[in-house]
C-alpha atoms as an extended CHARMM CRD file, in Angstrom:
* protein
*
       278  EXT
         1         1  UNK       CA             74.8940000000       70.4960000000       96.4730000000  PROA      1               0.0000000000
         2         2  UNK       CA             75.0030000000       74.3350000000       95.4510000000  PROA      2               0.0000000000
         3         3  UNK       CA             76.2870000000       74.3240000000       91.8800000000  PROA      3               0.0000000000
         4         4  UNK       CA             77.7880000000       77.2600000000       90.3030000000  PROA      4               0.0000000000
         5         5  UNK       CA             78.4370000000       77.2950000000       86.7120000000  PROA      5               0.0000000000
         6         6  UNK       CA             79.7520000000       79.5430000000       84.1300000000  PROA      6               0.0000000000
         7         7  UNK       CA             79.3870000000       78.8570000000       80.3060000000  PROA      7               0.0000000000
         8         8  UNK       CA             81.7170000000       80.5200000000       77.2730000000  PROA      8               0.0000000000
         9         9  UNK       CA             79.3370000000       80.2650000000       74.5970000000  PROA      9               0.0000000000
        10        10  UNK       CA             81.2990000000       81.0970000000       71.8080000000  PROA      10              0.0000000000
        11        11  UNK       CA             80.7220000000       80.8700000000       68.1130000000  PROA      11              0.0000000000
        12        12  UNK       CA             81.0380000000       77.0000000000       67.8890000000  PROA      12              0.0000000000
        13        13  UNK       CA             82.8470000000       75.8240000000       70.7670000000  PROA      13              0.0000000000
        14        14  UNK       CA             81.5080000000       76.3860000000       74.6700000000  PROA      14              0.0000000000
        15        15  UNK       CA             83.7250000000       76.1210000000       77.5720000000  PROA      15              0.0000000000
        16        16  UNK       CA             82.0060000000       74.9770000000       80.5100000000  PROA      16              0.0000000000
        17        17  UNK       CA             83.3090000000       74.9160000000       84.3850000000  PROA      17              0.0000000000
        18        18  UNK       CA             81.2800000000       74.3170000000       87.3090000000  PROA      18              0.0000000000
        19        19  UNK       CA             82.7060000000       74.9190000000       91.3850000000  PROA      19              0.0000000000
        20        20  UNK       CA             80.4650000000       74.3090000000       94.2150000000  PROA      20              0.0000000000
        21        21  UNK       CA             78.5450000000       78.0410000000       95.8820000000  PROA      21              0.0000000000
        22        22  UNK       CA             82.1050000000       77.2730000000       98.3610000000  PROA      22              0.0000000000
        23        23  UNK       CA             84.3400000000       77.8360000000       95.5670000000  PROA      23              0.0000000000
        24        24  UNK       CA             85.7410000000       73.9340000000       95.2650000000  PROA      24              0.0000000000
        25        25  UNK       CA             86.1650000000       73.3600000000       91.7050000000  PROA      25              0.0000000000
        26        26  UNK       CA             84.0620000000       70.1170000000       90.2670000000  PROA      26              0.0000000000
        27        27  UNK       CA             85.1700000000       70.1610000000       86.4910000000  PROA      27              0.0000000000
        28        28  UNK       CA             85.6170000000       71.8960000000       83.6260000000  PROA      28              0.0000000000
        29        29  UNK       CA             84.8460000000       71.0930000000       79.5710000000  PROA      29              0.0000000000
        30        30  UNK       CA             84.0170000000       71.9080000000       76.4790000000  PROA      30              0.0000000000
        31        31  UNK       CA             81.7660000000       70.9630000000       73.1700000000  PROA      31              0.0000000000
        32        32  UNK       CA             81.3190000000       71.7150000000       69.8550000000  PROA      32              0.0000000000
        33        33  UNK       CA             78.6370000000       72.0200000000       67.7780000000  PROA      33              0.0000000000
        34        34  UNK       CA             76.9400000000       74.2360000000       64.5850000000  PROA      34              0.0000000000
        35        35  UNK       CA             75.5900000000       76.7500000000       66.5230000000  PROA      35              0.0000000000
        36        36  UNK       CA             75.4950000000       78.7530000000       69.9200000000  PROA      36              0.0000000000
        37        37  UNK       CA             72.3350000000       77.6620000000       71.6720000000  PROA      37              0.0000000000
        38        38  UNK       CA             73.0720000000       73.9180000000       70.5500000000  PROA      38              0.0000000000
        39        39  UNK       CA             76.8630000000       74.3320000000       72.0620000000  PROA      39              0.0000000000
        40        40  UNK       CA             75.5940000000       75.7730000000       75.0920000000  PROA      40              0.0000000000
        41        41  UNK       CA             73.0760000000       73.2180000000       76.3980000000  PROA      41              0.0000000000
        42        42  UNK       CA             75.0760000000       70.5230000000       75.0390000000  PROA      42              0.0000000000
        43        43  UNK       CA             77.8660000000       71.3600000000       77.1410000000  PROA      43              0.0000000000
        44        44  UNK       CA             75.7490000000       72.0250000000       80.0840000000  PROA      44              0.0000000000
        45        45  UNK       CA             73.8640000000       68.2800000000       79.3980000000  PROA      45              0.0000000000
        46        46  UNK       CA             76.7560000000       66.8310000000       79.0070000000  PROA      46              0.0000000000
        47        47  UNK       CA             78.9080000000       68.2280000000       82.1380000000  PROA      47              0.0000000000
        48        48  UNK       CA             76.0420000000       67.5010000000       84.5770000000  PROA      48              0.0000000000
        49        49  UNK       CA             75.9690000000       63.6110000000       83.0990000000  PROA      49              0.0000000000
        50        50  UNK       CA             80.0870000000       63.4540000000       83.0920000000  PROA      50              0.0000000000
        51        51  UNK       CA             79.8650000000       64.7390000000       86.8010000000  PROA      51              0.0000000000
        52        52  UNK       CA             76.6500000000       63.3610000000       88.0900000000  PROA      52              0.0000000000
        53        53  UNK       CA             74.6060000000       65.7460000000       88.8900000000  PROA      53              0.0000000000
        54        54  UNK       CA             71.0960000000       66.9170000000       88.9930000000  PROA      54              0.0000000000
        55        55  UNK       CA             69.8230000000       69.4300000000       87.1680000000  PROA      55              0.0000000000
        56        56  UNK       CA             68.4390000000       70.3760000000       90.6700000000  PROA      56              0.0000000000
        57        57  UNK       CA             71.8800000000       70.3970000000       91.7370000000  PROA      57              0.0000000000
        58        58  UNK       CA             72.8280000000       73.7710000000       89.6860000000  PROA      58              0.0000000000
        59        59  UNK       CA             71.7950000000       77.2950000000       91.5420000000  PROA      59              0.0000000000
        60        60  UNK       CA             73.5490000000       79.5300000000       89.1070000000  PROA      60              0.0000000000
        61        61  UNK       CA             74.5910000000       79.5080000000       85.6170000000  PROA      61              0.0000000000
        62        62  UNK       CA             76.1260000000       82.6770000000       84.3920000000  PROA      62              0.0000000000
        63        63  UNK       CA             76.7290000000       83.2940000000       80.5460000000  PROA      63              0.0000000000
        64        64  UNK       CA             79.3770000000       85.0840000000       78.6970000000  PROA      64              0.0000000000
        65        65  UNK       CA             80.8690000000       85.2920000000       75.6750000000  PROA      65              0.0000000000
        66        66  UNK       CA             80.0220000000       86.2830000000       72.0460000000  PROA      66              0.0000000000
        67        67  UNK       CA             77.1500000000       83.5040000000       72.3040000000  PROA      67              0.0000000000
        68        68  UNK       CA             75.4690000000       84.8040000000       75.7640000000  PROA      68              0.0000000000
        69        69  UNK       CA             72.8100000000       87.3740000000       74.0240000000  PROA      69              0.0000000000
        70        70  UNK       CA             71.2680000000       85.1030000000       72.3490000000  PROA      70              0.0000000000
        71        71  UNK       CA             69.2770000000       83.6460000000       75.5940000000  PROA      71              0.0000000000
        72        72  UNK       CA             66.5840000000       85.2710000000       76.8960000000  PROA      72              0.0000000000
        73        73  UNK       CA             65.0970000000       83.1570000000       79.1920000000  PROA      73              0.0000000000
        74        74  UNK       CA             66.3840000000       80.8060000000       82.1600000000  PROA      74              0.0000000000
        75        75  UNK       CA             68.5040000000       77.7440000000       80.9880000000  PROA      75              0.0000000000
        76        76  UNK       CA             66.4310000000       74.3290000000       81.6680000000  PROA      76              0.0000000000
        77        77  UNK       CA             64.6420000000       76.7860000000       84.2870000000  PROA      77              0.0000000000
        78        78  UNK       CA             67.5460000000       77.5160000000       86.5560000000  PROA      78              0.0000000000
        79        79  UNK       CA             68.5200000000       80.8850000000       87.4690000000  PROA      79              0.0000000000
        80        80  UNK       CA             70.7610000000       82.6930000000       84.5380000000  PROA      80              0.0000000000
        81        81  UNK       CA             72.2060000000       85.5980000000       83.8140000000  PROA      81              0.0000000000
        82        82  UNK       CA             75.1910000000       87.1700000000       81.9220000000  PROA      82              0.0000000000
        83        83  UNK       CA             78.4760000000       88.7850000000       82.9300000000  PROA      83              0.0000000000
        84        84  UNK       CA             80.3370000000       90.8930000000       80.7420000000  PROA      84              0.0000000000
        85        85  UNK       CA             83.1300000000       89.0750000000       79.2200000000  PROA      85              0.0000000000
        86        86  UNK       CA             86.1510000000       91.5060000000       79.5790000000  PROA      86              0.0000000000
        87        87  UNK       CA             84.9880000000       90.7050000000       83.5880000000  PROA      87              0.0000000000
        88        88  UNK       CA             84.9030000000       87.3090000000       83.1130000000  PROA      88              0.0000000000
        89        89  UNK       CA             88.9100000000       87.2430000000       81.3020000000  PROA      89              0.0000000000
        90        90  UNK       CA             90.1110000000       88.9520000000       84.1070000000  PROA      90              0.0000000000
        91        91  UNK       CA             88.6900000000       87.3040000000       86.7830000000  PROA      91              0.0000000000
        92        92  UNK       CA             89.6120000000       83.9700000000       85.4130000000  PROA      92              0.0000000000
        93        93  UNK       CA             92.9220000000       84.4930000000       83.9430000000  PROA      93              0.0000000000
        94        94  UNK       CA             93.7890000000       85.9370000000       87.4360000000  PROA      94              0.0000000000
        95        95  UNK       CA             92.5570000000       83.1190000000       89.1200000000  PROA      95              0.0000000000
        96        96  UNK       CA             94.1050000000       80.5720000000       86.9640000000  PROA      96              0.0000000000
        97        97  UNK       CA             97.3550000000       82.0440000000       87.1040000000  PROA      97              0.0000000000
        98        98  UNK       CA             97.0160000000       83.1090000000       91.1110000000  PROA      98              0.0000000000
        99        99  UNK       CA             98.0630000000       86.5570000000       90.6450000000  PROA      99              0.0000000000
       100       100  UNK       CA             96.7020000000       89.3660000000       92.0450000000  PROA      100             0.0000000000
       101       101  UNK       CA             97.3160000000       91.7340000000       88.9020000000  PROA      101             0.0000000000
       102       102  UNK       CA             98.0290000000       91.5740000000       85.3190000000  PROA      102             0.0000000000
       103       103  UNK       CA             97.6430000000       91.9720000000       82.3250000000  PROA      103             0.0000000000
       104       104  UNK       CA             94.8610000000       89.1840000000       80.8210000000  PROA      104             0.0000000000
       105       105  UNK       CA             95.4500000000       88.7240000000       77.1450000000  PROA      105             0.0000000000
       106       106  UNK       CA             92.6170000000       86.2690000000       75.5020000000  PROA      106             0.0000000000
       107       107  UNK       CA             93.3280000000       84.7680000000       72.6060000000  PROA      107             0.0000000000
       108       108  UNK       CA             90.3900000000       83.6900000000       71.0030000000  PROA      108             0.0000000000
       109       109  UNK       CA             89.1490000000       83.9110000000       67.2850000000  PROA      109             0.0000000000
       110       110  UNK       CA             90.7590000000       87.6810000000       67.7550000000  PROA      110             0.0000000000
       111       111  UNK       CA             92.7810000000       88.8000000000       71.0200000000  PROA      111             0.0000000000
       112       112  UNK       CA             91.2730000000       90.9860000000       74.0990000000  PROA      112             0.0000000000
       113       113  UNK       CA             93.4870000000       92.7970000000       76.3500000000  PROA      113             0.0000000000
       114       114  UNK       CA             92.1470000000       92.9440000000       80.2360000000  PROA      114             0.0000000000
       115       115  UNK       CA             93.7340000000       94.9260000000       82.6500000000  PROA      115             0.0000000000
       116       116  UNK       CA             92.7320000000       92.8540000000       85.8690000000  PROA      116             0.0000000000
       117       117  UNK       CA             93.4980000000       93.9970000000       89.6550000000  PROA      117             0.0000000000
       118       118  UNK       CA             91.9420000000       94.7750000000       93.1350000000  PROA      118             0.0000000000
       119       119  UNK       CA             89.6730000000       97.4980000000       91.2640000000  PROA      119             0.0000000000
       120       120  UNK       CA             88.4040000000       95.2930000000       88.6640000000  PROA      120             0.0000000000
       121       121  UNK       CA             88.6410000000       94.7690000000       85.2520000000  PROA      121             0.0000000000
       122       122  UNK       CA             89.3160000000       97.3490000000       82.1880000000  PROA      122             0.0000000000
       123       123  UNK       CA             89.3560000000       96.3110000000       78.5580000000  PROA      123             0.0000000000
       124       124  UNK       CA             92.2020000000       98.2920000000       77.0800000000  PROA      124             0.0000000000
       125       125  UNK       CA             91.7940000000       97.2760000000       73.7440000000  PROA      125             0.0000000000
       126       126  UNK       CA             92.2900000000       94.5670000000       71.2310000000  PROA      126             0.0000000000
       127       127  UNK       CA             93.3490000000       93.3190000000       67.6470000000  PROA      127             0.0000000000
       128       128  UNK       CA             91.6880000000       91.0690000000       64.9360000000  PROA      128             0.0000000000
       129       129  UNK       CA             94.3760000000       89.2700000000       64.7860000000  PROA      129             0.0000000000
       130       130  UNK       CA             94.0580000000       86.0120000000       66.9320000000  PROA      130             0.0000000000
       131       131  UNK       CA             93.2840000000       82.3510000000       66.3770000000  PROA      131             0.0000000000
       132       132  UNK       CA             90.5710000000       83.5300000000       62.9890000000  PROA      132             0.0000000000
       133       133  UNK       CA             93.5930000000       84.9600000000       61.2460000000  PROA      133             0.0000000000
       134       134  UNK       CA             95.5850000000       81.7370000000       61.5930000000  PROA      134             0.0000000000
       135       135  UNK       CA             92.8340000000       79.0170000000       60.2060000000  PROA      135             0.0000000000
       136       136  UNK       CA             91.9270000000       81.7530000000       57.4660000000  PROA      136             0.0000000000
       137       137  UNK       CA             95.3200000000       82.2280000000       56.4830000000  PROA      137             0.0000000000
       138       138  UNK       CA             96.0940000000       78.3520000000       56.6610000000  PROA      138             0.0000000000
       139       139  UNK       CA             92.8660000000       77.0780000000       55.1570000000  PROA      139             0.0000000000
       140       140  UNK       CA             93.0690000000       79.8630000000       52.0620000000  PROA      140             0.0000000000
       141       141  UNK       CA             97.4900000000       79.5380000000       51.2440000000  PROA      141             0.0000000000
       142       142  UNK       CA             98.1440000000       76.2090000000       53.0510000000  PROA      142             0.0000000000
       143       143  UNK       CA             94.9410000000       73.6580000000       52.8340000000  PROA      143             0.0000000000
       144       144  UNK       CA             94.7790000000       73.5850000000       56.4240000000  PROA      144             0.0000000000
       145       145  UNK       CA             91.3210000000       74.0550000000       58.0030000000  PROA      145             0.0000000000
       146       146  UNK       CA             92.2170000000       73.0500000000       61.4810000000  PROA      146             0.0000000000
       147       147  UNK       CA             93.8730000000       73.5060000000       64.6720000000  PROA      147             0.0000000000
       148       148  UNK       CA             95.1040000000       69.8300000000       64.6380000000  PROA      148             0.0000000000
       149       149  UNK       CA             96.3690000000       70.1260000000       60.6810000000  PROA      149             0.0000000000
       150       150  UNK       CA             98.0440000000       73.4290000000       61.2150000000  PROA      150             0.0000000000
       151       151  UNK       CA             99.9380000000       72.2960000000       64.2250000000  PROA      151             0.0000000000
       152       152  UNK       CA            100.8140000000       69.1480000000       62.4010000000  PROA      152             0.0000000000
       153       153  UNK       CA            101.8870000000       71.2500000000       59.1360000000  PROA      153             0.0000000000
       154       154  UNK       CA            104.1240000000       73.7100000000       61.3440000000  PROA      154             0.0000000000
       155       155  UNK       CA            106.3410000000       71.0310000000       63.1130000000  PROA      155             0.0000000000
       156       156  UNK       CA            107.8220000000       70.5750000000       59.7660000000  PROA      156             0.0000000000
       157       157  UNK       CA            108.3030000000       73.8130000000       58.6350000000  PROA      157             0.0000000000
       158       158  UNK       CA            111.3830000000       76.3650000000       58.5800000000  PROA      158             0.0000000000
       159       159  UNK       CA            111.1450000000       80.0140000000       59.0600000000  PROA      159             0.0000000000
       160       160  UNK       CA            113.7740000000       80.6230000000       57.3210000000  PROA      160             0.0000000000
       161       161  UNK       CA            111.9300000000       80.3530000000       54.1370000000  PROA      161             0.0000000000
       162       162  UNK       CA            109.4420000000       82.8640000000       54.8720000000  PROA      162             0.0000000000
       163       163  UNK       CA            110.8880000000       85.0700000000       57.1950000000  PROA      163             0.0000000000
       164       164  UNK       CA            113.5050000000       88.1520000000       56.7980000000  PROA      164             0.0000000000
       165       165  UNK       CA            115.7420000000       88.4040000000       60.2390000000  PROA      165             0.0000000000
       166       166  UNK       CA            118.2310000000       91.0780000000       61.2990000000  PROA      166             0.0000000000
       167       167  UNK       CA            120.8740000000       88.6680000000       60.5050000000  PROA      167             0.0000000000
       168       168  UNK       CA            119.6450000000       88.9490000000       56.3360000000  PROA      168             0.0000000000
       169       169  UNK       CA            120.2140000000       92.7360000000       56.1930000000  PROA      169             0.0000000000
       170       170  UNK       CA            122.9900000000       93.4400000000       58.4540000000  PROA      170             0.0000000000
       171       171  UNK       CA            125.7750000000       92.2090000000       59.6030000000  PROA      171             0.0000000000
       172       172  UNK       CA            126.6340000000       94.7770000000       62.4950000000  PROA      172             0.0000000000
       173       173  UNK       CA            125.3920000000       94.0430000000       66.1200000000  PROA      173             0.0000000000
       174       174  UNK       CA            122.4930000000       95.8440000000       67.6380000000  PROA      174             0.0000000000
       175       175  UNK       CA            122.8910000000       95.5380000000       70.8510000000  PROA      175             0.0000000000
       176       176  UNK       CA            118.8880000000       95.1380000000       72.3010000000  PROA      176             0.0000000000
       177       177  UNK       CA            117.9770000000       92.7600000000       69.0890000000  PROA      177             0.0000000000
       178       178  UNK       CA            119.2870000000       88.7720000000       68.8550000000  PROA      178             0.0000000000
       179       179  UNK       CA            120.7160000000       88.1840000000       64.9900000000  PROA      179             0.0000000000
       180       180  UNK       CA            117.3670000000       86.0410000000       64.8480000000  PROA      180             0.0000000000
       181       181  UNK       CA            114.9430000000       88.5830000000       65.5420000000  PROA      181             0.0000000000
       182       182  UNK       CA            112.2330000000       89.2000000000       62.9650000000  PROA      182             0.0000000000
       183       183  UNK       CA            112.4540000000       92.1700000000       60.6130000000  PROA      183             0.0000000000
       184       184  UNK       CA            110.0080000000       91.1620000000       58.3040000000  PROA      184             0.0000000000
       185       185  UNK       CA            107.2260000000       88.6460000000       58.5590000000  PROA      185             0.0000000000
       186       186  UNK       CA            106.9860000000       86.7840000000       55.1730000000  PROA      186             0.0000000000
       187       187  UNK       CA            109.5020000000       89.4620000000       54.0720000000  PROA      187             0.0000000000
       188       188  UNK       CA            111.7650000000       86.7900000000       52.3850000000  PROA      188             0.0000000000
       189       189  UNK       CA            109.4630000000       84.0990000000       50.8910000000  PROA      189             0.0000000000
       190       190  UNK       CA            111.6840000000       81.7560000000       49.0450000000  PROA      190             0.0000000000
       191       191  UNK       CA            110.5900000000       80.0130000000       45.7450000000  PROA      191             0.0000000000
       192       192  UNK       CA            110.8600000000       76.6800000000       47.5480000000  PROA      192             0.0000000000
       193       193  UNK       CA            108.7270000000       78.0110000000       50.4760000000  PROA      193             0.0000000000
       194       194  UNK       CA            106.5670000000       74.8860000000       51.4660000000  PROA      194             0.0000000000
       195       195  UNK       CA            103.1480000000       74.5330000000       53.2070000000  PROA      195             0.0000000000
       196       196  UNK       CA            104.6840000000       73.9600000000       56.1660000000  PROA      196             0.0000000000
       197       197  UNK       CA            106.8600000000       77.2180000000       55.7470000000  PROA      197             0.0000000000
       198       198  UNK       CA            104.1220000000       78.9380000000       55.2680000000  PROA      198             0.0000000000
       199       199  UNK       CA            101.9420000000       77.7710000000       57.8890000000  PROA      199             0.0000000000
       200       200  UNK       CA            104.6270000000       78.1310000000       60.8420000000  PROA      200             0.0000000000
       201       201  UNK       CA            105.4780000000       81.5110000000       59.4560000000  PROA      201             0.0000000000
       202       202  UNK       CA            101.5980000000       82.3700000000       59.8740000000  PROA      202             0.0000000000
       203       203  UNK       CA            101.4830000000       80.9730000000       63.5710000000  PROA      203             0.0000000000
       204       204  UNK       CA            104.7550000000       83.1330000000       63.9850000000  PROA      204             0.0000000000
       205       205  UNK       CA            103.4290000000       86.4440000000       62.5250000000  PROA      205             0.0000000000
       206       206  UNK       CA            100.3540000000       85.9840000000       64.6380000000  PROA      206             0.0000000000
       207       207  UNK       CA            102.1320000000       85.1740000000       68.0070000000  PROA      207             0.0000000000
       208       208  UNK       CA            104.5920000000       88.0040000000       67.6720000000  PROA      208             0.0000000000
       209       209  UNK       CA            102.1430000000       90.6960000000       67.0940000000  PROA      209             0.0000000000
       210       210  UNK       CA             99.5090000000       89.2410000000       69.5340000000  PROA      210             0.0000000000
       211       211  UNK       CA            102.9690000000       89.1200000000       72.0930000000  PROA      211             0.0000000000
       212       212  UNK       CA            104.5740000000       92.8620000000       71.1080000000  PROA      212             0.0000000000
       213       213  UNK       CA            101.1010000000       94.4200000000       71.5030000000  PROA      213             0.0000000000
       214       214  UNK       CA            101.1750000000       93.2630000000       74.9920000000  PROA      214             0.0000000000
       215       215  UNK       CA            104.8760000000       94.7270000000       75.4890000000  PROA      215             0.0000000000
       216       216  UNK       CA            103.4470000000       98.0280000000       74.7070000000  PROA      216             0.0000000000
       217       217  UNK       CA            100.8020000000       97.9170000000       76.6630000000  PROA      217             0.0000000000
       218       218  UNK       CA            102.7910000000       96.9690000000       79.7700000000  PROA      218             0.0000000000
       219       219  UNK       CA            105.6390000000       99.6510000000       78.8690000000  PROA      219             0.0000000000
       220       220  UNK       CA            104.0240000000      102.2690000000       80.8530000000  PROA      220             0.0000000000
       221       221  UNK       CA            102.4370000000       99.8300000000       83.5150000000  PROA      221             0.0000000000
       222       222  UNK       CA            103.7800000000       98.8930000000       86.7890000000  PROA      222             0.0000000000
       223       223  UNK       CA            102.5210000000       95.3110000000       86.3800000000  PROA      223             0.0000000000
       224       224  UNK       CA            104.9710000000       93.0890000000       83.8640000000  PROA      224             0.0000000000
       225       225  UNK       CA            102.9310000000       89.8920000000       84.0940000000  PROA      225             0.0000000000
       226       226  UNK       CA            100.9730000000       89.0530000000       80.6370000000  PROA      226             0.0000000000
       227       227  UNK       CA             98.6470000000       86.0520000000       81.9540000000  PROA      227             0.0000000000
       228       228  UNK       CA             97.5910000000       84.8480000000       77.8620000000  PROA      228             0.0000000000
       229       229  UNK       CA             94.1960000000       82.4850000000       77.7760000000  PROA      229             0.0000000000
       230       230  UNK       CA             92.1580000000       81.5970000000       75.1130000000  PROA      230             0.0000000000
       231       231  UNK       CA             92.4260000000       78.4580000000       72.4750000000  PROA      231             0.0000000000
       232       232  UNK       CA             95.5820000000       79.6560000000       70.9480000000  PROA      232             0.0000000000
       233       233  UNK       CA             97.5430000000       78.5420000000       73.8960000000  PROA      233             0.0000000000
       234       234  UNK       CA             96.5990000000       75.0260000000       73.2740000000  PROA      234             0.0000000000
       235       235  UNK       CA             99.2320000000       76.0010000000       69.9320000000  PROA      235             0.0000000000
       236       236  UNK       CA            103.0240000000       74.3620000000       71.3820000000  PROA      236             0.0000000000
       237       237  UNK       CA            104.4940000000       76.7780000000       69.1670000000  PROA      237             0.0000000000
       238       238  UNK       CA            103.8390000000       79.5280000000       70.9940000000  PROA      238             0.0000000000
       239       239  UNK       CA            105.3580000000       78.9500000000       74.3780000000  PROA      239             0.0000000000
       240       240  UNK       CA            108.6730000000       79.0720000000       71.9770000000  PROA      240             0.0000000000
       241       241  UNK       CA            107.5710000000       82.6540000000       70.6900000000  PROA      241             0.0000000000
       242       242  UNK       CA            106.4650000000       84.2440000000       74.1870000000  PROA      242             0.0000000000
       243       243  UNK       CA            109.7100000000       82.8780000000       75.8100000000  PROA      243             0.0000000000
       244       244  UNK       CA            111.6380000000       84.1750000000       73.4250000000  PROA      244             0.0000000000
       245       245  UNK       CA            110.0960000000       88.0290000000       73.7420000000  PROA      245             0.0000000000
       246       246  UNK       CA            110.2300000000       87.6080000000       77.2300000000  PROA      246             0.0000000000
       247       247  UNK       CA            114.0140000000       87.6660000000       77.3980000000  PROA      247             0.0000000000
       248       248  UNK       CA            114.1050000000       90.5720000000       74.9320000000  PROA      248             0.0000000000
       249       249  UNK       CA            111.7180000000       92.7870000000       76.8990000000  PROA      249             0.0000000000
       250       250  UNK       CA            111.7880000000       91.5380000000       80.1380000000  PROA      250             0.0000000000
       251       251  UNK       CA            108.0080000000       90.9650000000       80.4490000000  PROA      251             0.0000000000
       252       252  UNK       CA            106.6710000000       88.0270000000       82.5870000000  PROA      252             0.0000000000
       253       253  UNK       CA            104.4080000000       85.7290000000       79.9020000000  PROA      253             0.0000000000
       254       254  UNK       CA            102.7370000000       83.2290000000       81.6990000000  PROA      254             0.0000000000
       255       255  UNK       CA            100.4470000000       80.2010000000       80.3590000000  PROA      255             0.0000000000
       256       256  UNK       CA             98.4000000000       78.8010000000       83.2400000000  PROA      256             0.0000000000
       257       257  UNK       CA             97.2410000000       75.5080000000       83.7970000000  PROA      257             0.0000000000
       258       258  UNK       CA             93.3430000000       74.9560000000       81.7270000000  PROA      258             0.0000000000
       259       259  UNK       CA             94.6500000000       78.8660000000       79.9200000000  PROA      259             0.0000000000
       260       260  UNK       CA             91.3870000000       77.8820000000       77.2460000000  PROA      260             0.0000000000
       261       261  UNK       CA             88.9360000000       77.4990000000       80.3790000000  PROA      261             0.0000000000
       262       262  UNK       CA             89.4810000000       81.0900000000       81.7180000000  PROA      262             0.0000000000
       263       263  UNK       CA             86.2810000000       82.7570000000       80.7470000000  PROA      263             0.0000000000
       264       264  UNK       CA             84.4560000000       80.4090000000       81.9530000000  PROA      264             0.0000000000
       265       265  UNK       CA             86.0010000000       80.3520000000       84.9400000000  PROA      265             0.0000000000
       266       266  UNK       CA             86.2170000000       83.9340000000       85.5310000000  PROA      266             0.0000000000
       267       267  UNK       CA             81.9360000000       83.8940000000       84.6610000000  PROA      267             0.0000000000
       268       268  UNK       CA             81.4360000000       81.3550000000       87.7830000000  PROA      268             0.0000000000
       269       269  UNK       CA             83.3740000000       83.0040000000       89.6990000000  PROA      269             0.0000000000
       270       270  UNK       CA             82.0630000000       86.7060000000       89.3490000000  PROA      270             0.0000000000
       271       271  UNK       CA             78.9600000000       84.8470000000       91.1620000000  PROA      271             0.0000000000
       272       272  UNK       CA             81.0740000000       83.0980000000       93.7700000000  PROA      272             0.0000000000
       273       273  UNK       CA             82.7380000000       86.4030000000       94.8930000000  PROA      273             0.0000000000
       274       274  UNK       CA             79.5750000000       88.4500000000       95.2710000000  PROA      274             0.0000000000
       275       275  UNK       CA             77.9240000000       86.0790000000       96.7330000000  PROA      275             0.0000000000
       276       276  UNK       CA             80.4130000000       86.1640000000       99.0260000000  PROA      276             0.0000000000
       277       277  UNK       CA             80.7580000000       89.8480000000       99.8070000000  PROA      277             0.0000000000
       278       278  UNK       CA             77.1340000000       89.9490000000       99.9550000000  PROA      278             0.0000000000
């Protein structure tokens, strides 16, 4: 068996997929650990035991990610190399999603924006905010130093609290804005404001900005379809947010099956496809 595989090595967490040199997917995981290099061959150990393989199995293993620089040398001897990532996010978020265009948005630790079509890939920019902002935010005003806590926090919270809408400063219609909409993030901030206020008003600022900044970018695009990836789509609470800006600006969001596995999927493939061509 030809193996193909492409590795995320992120900060702590690696996302790991692997697809036969044909294209057939085999599986797809992640691990954690305290470091890069640690995360990496864990993940890569542990994939090829989960799936049984051989290490002679593997022809390919391509690195991205924030992680990838820091190997120099072949992986357990097998042929590496590294793709850049803004290739790899639109590769895989259009492959995950199956369309042929779009607009990639990867929501990491902070948020890339990917332009992804028949020409390639183009990075059109980004923003700090992203998954970082909402564990610093949590852990520092909230206690919460976790994905799992912060979700659990938010369920109970109540923007209502934290939040200033255009229904709290004016009672006329505007005709292109729901009474609900957000005119303030954190703009009201009751004295009773709990944790759990605070903490869904946090995931609400960060999905909103994360979600307008890919409004503008499509405003003077032909292509309407935001494909997000990254861990933050793993968050419930922000299918409610995209839907919700998607029926005020008329922009397609879409969260594709295994969204956090894009990159990695996007590095195997870049392979697959010029091996291909070639």
């Amino acid at each position: 068996m030809n193996v193909v595989i492409g590795i995320d090595v992120g900060g702590s967490t690696t996302k790991i997929v692997g697809y036969q040199a044909d294209g057939t997917l085999i599986a797809m995981g992640k691990v954690e650990a305290a470091d890069p290099l640690t995360s990496a061959y864990g993940a890569l150990g542990k994939f090829i035991n989960e799936n049984n393989l051989a290490l002679t199995d593997v022809c390919q293993i391509i690195l991205t990610g924030v992680g990838a620089s820091l190997f120099t040398k072949d992986v357990y001897g097998i042929p590496t190399r590294t793709v850049n990532e803004f290739e790899a996010i639109g590769l895989g978020g259009l492959a995950l999603s199956g369309k042929k265009e779009g607009l990639i948005v990867s929501m990491g630790t902070g948020t890339a924006f990917v332009r992804a079509g028949q020409n390639g890939s183009v990075h059109i920019g980004g923003s700090g905010v992203g998954g970082g902002t909402v564990l610093g935010l949590c852990s520092k005003l909230c206690g919460a130093t976790s994905f799992r806590t912060v979700v659990e926090m938010s369920r109970g919270g109540q923007l209502g609290r934290v939040d200033l809408n255009i229904e709290d400063i004016s009672k006329g219609v505007i005709a292109t804005l729901p009474p609900d909409t957000t005119a303030s993030n954190f703009g009201k901030m009751a004295d009773g404001a709990t944790a759990q206020d605070i903490t869904l008003g946090i995931l609400n600022m960060t999905f909103q900005t994360i979600g307008m900044m890919a409004v503008f970018a499509c405003r003077n695009d032909k292509v309407k379809d935001v494909i997000l990836t990254g861990t933050l789509t793993q968050v419930p609470y922000a299918k409610h947010v995209f839907e919700a800006l998607q029926k005020m600006h008329k922009v397609n969001f879409i969260i594709p099956p295994n969204a956090i596995y894009a990159t990695a999927t996007g590095a195997a493939l870049s392979y697959i496809t010029a091996a291909h061509k070639g």
